[in-house]
Structure formats: structure tokens, C-alpha cells
Tab-separated table of C-alpha atoms in Angstrom:
chain	number	residue	atom	x	y	z
A	7	LEU	CA	69.573	30.686	159.897
A	8	LEU	CA	70.826	29.581	163.290
A	9	LYS	CA	67.882	29.891	165.141
A	10	THR	CA	65.802	28.216	162.642
A	11	GLY	CA	67.708	26.493	159.792
A	12	ASP	CA	66.258	29.049	157.092
A	13	TRP	CA	67.543	31.953	156.056
A	14	PHE	CA	64.318	33.520	154.871
A	15	ASN	CA	61.803	33.977	157.286
A	16	ILE	CA	59.309	31.244	156.283
A	17	ASP	CA	56.252	32.457	158.689
A	18	PHE	CA	56.362	35.775	157.180
A	19	SER	CA	56.864	35.195	153.244
A	20	TYR	CA	54.169	32.054	153.359
A	21	ASN	CA	52.154	33.344	156.272
A	22	GLN	CA	51.780	37.226	156.916
A	23	ILE	CA	52.087	37.445	152.950
A	24	PRO	CA	49.578	36.021	151.305
A	25	ASN	CA	47.393	35.984	154.467
A	26	ARG	CA	47.311	38.707	155.846
A	27	LEU	CA	49.672	41.586	154.159
A	28	ASP	CA	48.930	40.881	151.204
A	29	PRO	CA	46.515	38.769	150.382
A	30	ALA	CA	46.406	36.406	147.787
A	31	ASP	CA	42.854	35.773	145.972
A	32	TYR	CA	42.871	32.005	147.121
A	33	ASP	CA	40.034	31.450	145.307
A	34	ALA	CA	40.413	33.365	141.903
A	35	PHE	CA	43.643	30.521	141.576
A	36	ASN	CA	41.242	27.649	142.339
A	37	GLU	CA	38.929	28.690	139.901
A	38	ASN	CA	41.080	28.810	137.232
A	39	LYS	CA	41.419	26.303	135.137
A	40	THR	CA	45.126	26.393	133.944
A	41	ASP	CA	47.092	23.573	134.959
A	42	PHE	CA	50.123	25.065	137.778
A	43	TYR	CA	52.830	22.859	138.179
A	44	CYS	CA	55.681	23.411	141.039
A	45	VAL	CA	59.228	22.061	140.408
A	46	VAL	CA	60.341	20.527	143.509
A	47	SER	CA	64.128	17.995	143.966
A	48	ASN	CA	63.149	14.865	145.734
A	49	VAL	CA	67.187	14.882	147.692
A	50	GLU	CA	66.989	10.999	148.686
A	51	THR	CA	66.302	9.995	144.742
A	52	GLY	CA	68.006	13.126	143.202
A	53	LYS	CA	65.267	13.381	140.710
A	54	ALA	CA	63.359	16.359	139.982
A	55	GLU	CA	59.280	15.900	140.849
A	56	TYR	CA	56.706	17.672	139.560
A	57	ILE	CA	53.795	18.535	141.339
A	58	LYS	CA	50.525	19.802	140.039
A	59	ILE	CA	48.417	22.209	142.616
A	60	THR	CA	44.944	22.689	143.060
A	61	ASP	CA	44.645	24.474	146.102
A	62	LEU	CA	47.048	26.807	146.922
A	63	ARG	CA	45.973	27.766	151.001
A	64	LYS	CA	46.385	23.701	151.110
A	65	GLN	CA	49.325	23.509	149.074
A	66	MET	CA	51.303	26.060	149.846
A	67	ASP	CA	53.962	23.982	151.290
A	68	ARG	CA	54.941	21.948	148.365
A	69	LEU	CA	54.835	25.757	146.606
A	70	ARG	CA	57.384	26.581	149.828
A	71	ALA	CA	59.234	23.550	148.700
A	72	SER	CA	59.672	24.181	144.817
A	73	ALA	CA	62.083	27.557	146.364
A	74	SER	CA	63.791	26.310	149.610
A	75	LEU	CA	67.600	26.884	148.542
A	76	PRO	CA	70.142	24.633	149.121
A	77	LEU	CA	72.024	25.074	152.081
A	78	LEU	CA	69.897	27.876	152.691
A	79	SER	CA	66.812	26.408	153.880
A	80	ASN	CA	65.435	23.378	155.549
A	81	ILE	CA	63.977	19.947	153.871
A	82	VAL	CA	60.402	20.271	153.498
A	83	VAL	CA	58.659	16.937	154.328
A	84	VAL	CA	55.194	16.461	152.070
A	85	ASP	CA	53.775	13.557	152.348
A	86	GLY	CA	56.625	12.141	153.784
A	87	LYS	CA	59.279	12.966	150.577
A	88	LYS	CA	62.246	15.674	151.555
A	89	TYR	CA	62.322	18.014	148.451
A	90	LEU	CA	64.087	20.987	148.256
A	91	ASP	CA	63.931	23.448	144.910
A	92	GLY	CA	62.926	22.455	142.451
A	93	GLY	CA	65.927	24.063	140.065
A	94	SER	CA	68.944	21.524	141.783
A	95	CYS	CA	67.413	18.738	139.850
A	96	ASP	CA	65.740	20.454	136.136
A	97	SER	CA	66.519	24.313	135.916
A	98	ILE	CA	64.408	24.454	133.413
A	99	PRO	CA	61.791	22.217	132.945
A	100	LEU	CA	60.823	22.436	129.021
A	101	LYS	CA	60.966	18.795	128.455
A	102	LYS	CA	58.750	18.371	131.099
A	103	SER	CA	56.398	20.533	129.304
A	104	ILE	CA	57.001	19.761	125.674
A	105	SER	CA	56.243	15.709	126.538
A	106	ASP	CA	53.262	16.778	128.245
A	107	GLY	CA	51.592	17.899	125.067
A	108	HIS	CA	52.447	21.836	124.678
A	109	SER	CA	53.218	22.574	121.371
A	110	LYS	CA	53.914	26.282	122.210
A	111	ASN	CA	55.687	26.774	125.318
A	112	LEU	CA	57.194	30.481	126.590
A	113	VAL	CA	60.650	30.243	129.386
A	114	ILE	CA	61.335	32.890	130.608
A	115	LEU	CA	65.035	33.245	132.112
A	116	THR	CA	67.207	34.705	134.290
A	117	GLN	CA	70.249	35.122	132.625
A	118	HIS	CA	71.495	36.539	129.712
A	119	ARG	CA	71.732	34.976	126.140
A	120	GLY	CA	75.635	33.721	126.026
A	121	PHE	CA	75.402	33.118	129.759
A	122	VAL	CA	77.223	29.681	131.052
A	123	LYS	CA	77.136	27.815	134.088
A	124	LYS	CA	79.821	26.688	135.768
A	125	PRO	CA	80.660	24.881	138.784
A	126	SER	CA	78.832	26.059	142.129
A	127	ALA	CA	81.303	27.175	144.665
A	128	ASN	CA	78.887	25.901	146.846
A	129	ARG	CA	79.112	21.399	145.892
A	130	TYR	CA	81.431	20.841	148.442
A	131	ALA	CA	79.056	22.358	151.332
A	132	CYS	CA	76.690	20.772	149.644
A	133	ARG	CA	78.385	17.166	149.596
A	134	VAL	CA	78.904	18.360	153.752
A	135	MET	CA	75.301	19.705	154.254
A	136	TYR	CA	73.917	16.079	152.829
A	137	ASN	CA	75.852	13.239	152.683
A	138	LYS	CA	72.660	11.340	154.509
A	139	TYR	CA	71.195	11.833	150.632
A	140	PRO	CA	74.366	10.934	147.742
A	141	ASN	CA	72.101	11.092	144.809
A	142	TYR	CA	71.348	14.310	145.743
A	143	VAL	CA	74.621	15.730	146.163
A	144	LYS	CA	75.482	14.186	142.829
A	145	ALA	CA	72.659	15.854	140.832
A	146	MET	CA	74.184	19.346	142.775
A	147	ASN	CA	77.807	18.605	141.227
A	148	ASN	CA	76.219	18.556	138.378
A	149	ARG	CA	74.277	20.874	137.871
A	150	HIS	CA	75.841	23.306	135.332
A	151	LEU	CA	76.017	20.496	132.986
A	152	MET	CA	72.522	19.963	133.343
A	153	TYR	CA	71.229	23.570	133.416
A	154	ASN	CA	74.438	24.083	130.390
A	155	ARG	CA	72.605	21.222	127.979
A	156	GLN	CA	69.074	22.315	128.957
A	157	LEU	CA	69.947	26.340	127.875
A	158	LYS	CA	71.274	24.750	124.191
A	159	TYR	CA	68.150	22.655	124.335
A	160	THR	CA	65.919	25.800	125.232
A	161	TYR	CA	68.095	27.919	122.071
A	162	GLU	CA	67.163	25.038	119.191
A	163	MET	CA	63.233	24.919	120.494
A	164	GLU	CA	63.338	28.512	120.000
A	165	ARG	CA	64.926	28.119	116.271
A	166	LEU	CA	62.434	25.328	115.507
A	167	GLY	CA	59.541	27.583	117.556
A	168	LYS	CA	58.100	25.489	119.491
A	169	ALA	CA	59.424	27.564	122.360
A	170	PHE	CA	59.758	31.835	122.597
A	171	VAL	CA	62.469	33.036	125.018
A	172	ILE	CA	61.979	35.868	127.422
A	173	GLN	CA	65.548	36.794	129.023
A	174	PRO	CA	67.427	39.707	130.945
A	175	GLN	CA	68.509	41.556	127.736
A	176	LYS	CA	72.558	41.815	129.515
A	177	PRO	CA	74.036	40.276	132.225
A	178	VAL	CA	72.298	40.233	136.295
A	179	GLU	CA	75.120	40.989	138.352
A	180	ILE	CA	72.836	41.054	141.876
A	181	SER	CA	73.337	37.564	143.985
A	182	ARG	CA	70.236	35.561	145.067
A	183	LEU	CA	70.419	37.409	148.663
A	184	GLU	CA	70.274	40.673	147.226
A	185	LYS	CA	69.161	43.064	149.850
A	186	ASN	CA	69.400	46.716	148.059
A	187	PRO	CA	66.126	47.648	147.559
A	188	ALA	CA	66.959	50.172	144.957
A	189	ARG	CA	69.160	47.147	143.179
A	190	LEU	CA	66.062	44.586	143.391
A	191	MET	CA	63.514	47.830	142.181
A	192	GLU	CA	66.163	48.293	139.305
A	193	LEU	CA	66.313	44.572	137.726
A	194	TYR	CA	62.317	44.161	138.347
A	195	HIS	CA	62.276	47.235	136.334
A	196	ARG	CA	64.377	45.862	133.572
A	197	GLY	CA	62.567	42.801	133.247
A	198	LYS	CA	59.411	44.750	132.809
A	199	VAL	CA	61.106	46.235	130.185
A	200	ASP	CA	62.306	42.843	128.264
A	201	ALA	CA	58.518	41.574	128.835
A	202	ALA	CA	57.178	44.893	127.159
A	203	LYS	CA	59.352	44.764	124.088
A	204	ASN	CA	58.634	40.975	123.420
A	205	PHE	CA	54.507	41.393	123.994
A	206	GLU	CA	53.605	41.390	120.401
A	207	ASN	CA	56.131	39.012	119.018
A	208	LEU	CA	55.117	36.898	121.882
A	209	MET	CA	50.806	37.570	121.103
A	210	GLU	CA	51.480	36.548	117.324
A	211	TYR	CA	53.695	33.403	118.325
A	212	LEU	CA	50.931	32.416	120.375
A	213	LYS	CA	48.431	33.031	117.225
């Protein structure tokens, strides 16, 4: 973080892994006809933007921008625009998906049912770090309100049959910066179990 401004090793994550250690099948991605979007937060406007990825190798910077956590990552500049993690301004982009014409939507949440987001303890640090971007600071200050509204909307769409929701069955008790491989693997397997339990119902929903 001190040397580069990024908590995470960017070259390792977005170059060494997909290009050497665990090569990504770029051709298969590019040939697939499914539309793929990443959500980014424009720090100057304080609004979410949705970038269509058509060539993963050439657009890896867009994907990186969508996962660049505030305070822990440098702002990513793409085509002259300044971006950070999309969750800051649109944590659950279900409304965007429905407005794009999708009548059935799969929503995968990272928190258990009943979770209520509290105001972030980091919002004061964000105010200092991003003082040149007041619209983004405002979005970060209100993020918990936005997230809780989106949760309510998601569950209403689930009730109406417009969304199928998969989420952890019990609270997730690790941080975003968890380093213990055993705890990460335990959460990974819990996710696999939750997905498996929902699989038949999901297939029925998608018919």
C-alpha cells in the first residue's frame, strides 16, 4: 500500500495470474454471446456506470476498476474517466438488469438474510482521501442507506418472481482483507453448499 497506493498486488492479480499462472481462456470469453457488464463508480459524478466487456484481455483495466476498493486502491482511469469499485454507488444492480429487459434475474448476495448495513466507519477517511470528489464522498456517506434500500427491493422482486436470490445461510464473519487460507476455503465451501441446495429450484425458476 505504501509503495504503490494499492493494498493488493495489481500485477500479480491482473497479469501474472490470468496470463501465466492460471491462464484465462480469453478466446472462449470473447466468443461467448452473453452480454457481460462490470459496474464501476465514477468518482467525479458519484454515479454508477455499466461497462460492457467484449474483449477481456484488452479491457482488463475495466474489470480491475470494478474491484478497486476505496482507500485500498488507486483510482483507475479509463478513457479519461476516474473509477473505483462499483459497489460504492450500486451495490446490487438489480434495477439496472430489470431496466435492461431481463424478466428473470439471479442475484447472489454476500450477506445472510436479515443483514442490515450500518454506516461505514471509513466514511470519515473517505471524506479526507476523496475531498476533491464531493459527489463520491456523498455517495459513500449514504452507501448504507442505498444498500438497505436495494436489499428491500431485491426481496420484493424475489416475491414477485422477478429475482432468484442465493445468499449465505448464516452470517459471514471474515473481513474483506482475510488472509487465513483455511477460513477462506471454509467460506468457499459454504458457498458451494448454498449453491447446491438452490440448484434444482433455480433450474425450475429459469424454465
